[in-house]
CSV table of C-alpha atoms (C1' of nucleotides) in Angstrom, one decimal:
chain,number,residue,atom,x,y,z
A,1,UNK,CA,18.3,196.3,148.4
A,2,UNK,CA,14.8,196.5,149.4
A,3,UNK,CA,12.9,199.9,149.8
A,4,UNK,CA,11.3,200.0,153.9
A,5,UNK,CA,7.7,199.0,153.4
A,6,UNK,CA,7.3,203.2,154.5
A,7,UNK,CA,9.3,204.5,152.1
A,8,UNK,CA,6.8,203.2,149.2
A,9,UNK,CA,4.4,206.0,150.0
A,10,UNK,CA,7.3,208.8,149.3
A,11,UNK,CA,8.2,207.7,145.9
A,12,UNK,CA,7.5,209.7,142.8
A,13,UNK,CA,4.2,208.7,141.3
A,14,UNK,CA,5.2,208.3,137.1
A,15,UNK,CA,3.2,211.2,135.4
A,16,UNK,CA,1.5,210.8,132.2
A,17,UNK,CA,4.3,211.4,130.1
A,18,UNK,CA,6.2,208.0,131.5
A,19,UNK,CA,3.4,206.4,129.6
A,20,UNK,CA,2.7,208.8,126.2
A,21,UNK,CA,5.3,206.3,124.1
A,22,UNK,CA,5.2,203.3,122.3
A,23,UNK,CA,3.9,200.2,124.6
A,24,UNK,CA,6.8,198.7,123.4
A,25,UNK,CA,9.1,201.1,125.1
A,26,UNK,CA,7.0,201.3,128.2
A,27,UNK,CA,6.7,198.1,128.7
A,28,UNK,CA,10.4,197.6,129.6
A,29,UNK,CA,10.8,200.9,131.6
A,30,UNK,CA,7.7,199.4,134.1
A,31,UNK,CA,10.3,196.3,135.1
A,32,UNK,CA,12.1,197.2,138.6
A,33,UNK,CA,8.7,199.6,139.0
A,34,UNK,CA,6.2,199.2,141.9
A,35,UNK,CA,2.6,199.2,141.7
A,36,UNK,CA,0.6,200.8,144.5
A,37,UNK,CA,-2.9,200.3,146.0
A,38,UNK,CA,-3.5,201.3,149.3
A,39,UNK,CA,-0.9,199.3,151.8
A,40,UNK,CA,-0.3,196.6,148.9
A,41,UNK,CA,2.8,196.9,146.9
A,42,UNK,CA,4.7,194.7,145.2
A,43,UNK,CA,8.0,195.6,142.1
A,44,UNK,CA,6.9,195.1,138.5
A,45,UNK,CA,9.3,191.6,137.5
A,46,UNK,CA,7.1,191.1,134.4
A,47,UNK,CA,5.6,192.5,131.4
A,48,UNK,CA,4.5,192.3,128.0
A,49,UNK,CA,3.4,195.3,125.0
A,50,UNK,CA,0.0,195.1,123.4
A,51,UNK,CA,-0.1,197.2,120.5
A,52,UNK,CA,-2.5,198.7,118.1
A,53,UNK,CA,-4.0,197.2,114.8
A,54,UNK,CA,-1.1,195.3,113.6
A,55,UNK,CA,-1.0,193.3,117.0
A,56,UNK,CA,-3.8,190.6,116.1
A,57,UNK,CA,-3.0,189.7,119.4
A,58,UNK,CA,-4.4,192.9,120.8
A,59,UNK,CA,-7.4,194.0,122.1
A,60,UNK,CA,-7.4,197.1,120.2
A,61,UNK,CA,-7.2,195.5,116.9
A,62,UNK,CA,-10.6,195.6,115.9
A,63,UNK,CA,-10.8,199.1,116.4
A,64,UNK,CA,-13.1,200.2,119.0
A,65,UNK,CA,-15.8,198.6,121.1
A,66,UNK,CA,-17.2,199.0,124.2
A,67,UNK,CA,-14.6,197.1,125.7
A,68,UNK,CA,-11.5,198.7,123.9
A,69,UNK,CA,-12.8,202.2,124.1
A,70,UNK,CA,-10.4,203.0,127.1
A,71,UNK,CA,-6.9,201.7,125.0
A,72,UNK,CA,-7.9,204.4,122.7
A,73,UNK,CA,-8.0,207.0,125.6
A,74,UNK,CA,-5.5,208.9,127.5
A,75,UNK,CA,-2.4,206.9,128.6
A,76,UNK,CA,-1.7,206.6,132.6
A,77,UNK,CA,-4.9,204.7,132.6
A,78,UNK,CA,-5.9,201.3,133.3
A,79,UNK,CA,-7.5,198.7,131.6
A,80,UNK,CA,-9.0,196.1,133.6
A,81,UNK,CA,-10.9,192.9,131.7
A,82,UNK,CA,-12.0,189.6,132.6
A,83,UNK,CA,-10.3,186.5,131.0
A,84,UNK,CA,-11.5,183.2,130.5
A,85,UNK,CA,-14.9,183.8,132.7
A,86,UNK,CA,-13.0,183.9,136.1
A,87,UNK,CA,-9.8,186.0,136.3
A,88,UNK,CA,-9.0,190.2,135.5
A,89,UNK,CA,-6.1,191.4,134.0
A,90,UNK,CA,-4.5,194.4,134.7
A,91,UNK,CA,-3.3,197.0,131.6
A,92,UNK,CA,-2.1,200.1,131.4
A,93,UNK,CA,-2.6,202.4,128.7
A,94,UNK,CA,0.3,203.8,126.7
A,95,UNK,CA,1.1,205.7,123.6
A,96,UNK,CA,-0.7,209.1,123.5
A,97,UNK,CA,-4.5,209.7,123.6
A,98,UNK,CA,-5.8,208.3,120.3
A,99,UNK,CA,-3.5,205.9,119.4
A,100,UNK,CA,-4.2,202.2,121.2
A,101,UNK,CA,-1.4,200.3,123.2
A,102,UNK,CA,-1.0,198.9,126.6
A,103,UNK,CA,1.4,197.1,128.2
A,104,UNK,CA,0.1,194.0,130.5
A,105,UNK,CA,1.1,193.7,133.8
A,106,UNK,CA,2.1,189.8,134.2
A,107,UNK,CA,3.9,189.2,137.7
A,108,UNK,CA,5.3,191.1,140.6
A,109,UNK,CA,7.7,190.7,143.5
A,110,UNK,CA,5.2,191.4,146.7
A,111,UNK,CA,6.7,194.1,148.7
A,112,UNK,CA,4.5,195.3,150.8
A,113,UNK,CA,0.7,194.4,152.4
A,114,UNK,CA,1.7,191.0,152.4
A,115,UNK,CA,-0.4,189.5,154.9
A,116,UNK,CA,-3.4,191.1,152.9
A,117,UNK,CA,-2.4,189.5,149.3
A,118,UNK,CA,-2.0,185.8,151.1
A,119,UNK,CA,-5.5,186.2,152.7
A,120,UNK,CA,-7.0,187.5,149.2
A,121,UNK,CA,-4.7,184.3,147.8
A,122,UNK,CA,-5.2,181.2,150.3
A,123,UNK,CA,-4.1,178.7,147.5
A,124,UNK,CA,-0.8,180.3,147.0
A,125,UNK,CA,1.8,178.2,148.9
A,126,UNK,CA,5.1,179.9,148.7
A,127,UNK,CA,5.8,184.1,148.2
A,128,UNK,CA,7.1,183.7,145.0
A,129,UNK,CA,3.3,182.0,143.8
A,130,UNK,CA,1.3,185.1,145.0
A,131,UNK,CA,1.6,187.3,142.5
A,132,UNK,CA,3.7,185.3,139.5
A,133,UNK,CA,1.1,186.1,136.4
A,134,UNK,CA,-1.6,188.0,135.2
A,135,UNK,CA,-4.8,186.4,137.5
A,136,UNK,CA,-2.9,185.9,140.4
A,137,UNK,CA,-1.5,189.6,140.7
A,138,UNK,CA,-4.9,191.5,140.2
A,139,UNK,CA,-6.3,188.9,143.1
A,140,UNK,CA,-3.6,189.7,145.4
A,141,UNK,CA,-3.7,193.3,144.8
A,142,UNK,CA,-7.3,193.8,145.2
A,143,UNK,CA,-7.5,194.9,141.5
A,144,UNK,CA,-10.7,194.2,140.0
A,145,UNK,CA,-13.0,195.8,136.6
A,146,UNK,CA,-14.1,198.5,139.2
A,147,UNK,CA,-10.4,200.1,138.3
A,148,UNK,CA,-11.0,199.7,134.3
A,149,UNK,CA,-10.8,203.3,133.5
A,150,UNK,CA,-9.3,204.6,136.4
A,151,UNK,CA,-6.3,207.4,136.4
A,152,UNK,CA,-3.2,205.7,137.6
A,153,UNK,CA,-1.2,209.4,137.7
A,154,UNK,CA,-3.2,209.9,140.9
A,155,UNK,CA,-5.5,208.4,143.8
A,156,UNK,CA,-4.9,204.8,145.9
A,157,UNK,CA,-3.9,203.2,142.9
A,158,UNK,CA,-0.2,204.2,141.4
A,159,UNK,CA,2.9,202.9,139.7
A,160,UNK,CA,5.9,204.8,141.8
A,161,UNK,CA,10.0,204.8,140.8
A,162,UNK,CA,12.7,204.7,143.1
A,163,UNK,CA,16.0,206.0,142.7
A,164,UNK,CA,17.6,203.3,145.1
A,165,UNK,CA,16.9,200.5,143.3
A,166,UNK,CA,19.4,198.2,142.1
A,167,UNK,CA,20.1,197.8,137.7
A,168,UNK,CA,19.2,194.4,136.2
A,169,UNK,CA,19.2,192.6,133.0
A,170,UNK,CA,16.4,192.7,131.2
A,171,UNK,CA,15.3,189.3,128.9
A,172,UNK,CA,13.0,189.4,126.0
A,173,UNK,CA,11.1,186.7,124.2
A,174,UNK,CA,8.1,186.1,122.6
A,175,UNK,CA,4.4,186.7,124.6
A,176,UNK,CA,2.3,184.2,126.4
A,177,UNK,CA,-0.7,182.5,126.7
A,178,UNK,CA,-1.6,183.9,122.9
A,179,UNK,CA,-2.4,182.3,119.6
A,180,UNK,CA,-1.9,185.0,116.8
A,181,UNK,CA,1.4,187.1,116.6
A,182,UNK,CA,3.7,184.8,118.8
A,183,UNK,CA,6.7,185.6,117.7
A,184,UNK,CA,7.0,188.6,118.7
A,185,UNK,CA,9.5,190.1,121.1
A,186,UNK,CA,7.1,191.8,123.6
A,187,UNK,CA,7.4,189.7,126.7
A,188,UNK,CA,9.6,191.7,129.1
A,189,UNK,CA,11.0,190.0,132.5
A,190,UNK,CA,14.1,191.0,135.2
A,191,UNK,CA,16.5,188.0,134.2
A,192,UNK,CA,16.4,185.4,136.6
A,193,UNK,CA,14.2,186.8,139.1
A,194,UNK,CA,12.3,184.2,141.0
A,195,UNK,CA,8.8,186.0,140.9
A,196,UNK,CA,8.7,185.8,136.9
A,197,UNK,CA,5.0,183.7,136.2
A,198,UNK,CA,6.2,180.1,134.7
A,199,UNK,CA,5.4,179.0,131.6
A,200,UNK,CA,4.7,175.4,130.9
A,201,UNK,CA,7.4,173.1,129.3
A,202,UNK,CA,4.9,173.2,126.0
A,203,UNK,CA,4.9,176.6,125.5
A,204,UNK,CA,8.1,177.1,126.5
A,205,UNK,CA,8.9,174.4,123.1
A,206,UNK,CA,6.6,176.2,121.0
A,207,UNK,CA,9.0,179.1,120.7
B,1,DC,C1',7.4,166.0,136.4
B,2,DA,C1',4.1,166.7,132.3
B,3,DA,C1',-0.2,166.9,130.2
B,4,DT,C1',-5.1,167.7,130.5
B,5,DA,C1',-9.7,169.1,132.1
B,6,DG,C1',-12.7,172.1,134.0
B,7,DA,C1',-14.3,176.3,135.9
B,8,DT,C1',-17.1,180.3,134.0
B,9,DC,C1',-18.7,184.6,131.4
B,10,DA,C1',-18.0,189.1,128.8
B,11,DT,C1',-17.3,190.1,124.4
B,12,DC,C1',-17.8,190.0,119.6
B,13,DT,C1',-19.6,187.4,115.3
C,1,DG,C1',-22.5,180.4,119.6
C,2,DA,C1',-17.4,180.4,119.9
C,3,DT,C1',-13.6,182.2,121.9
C,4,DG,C1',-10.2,183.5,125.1
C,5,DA,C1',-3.5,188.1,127.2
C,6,DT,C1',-5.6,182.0,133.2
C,7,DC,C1',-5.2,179.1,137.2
C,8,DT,C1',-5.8,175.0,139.9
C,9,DA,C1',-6.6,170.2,140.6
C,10,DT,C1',-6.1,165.9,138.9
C,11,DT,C1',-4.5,162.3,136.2
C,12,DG,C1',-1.0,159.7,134.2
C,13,DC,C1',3.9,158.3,133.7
DNA sequence: CAATAGATCATCT
DNA sequence: GATGATCTATTGC
């Protein structure tokens, strides 16, 4: 059961305190969530928990930088970067202020404003391909580094809960797309959902 | 279907 | 100067 594209606008906004815990709690609570800006909306399907300086994987684990500053900062944030030279990635910041953590923001079901995300993704060729990883989401959203920083709690830009939605399984494995720390169990997806980002046979082997 | 190359640049060493 | 929390197109089987 799918929530009427109005009805977005009326559900709760999550507070700060949704996201003052361990990324690796967050993380899981974001699946089944739906991530606002402006008349775009789509359900969170797919996540995965950065963490602090243990995660050699993490941003945040070489302390902080210019970059990083904002994983150190006050959670219900976002962090926005640029990967490999041409796409952004969309974080938000958990755990309380001082401590880093983030939880990544891989794929979502598109909900709503889905005549504006296929004109901001011509190559995308079915609904399921618009927003199914990391790149493809922040381009159909409209989510670029102009948001790095910004305060998700309030404003055009939101993560909202609704009460009607259905319960689902939630599967865990290992993270994505990463070199150090791969076995870990941070990757976070709705079992069987069909907008989940695919993985490629190889990496799908590796673990 | 699977593997690979190329695009492209901010960030940190 | 090397390295990516990626995606798409193209090649090869």
């Amino acid at each position: 059961m799918k929530p009427a594209p109005g009805a977005i606008k009326e559900m709760e906004i999550l507070g700060e305190s949704f996201y003052s815990r361990p990324a690796a709690e967050v993380a899981p609570d974001l699946l089944g969530k739906f991530l606002v800006h402006g008349p775009a909306a789509g359900q969170i399907v797919e996540t995965e928990a950065y963490l602090g300086l243990d995660d050699l994987a993490a941003h945040a684990c070489r302390g902080v930088t210019p970059r990083t500053r904002v994983l150190f900062g006050r959670p219900g944030r976002a962090y926005v970067y640029l990967v490999y030279g041409m796409y952004e990635c969309l974080n938000l910041v958990a755990e309380p202020e001082g401590t880093p953590g983030c939880v990544l923001i891989r794929a979502l079901e598109p909900i709503s404003g889905i005549d504006e995300m296929r004109r901001r993704r011509p190559g995308a060729k079915s609904l399921e391909d618009l927003a199914a990883g990391p790149g493809k989401l922040t381009l159909a959203m409209g989510i670029t580094r102009r948001h790095n920083g910004r305060d998700l709690t309030k404003g055009a830009l939101t993560v909202r809960q609704w009460e009607s939605g259905e319960s689902f399984e939630i599967e865990i494995t290992p993270r994505i797309g990463i070199r150090l720390c791969r076995e870990l169990p941070l990757r976070f997806c709705v079992a069987g959902n069909r907008f989940v980002s695919r993985r490629s046979l190889a990496e799908r082997a590796r673990t």
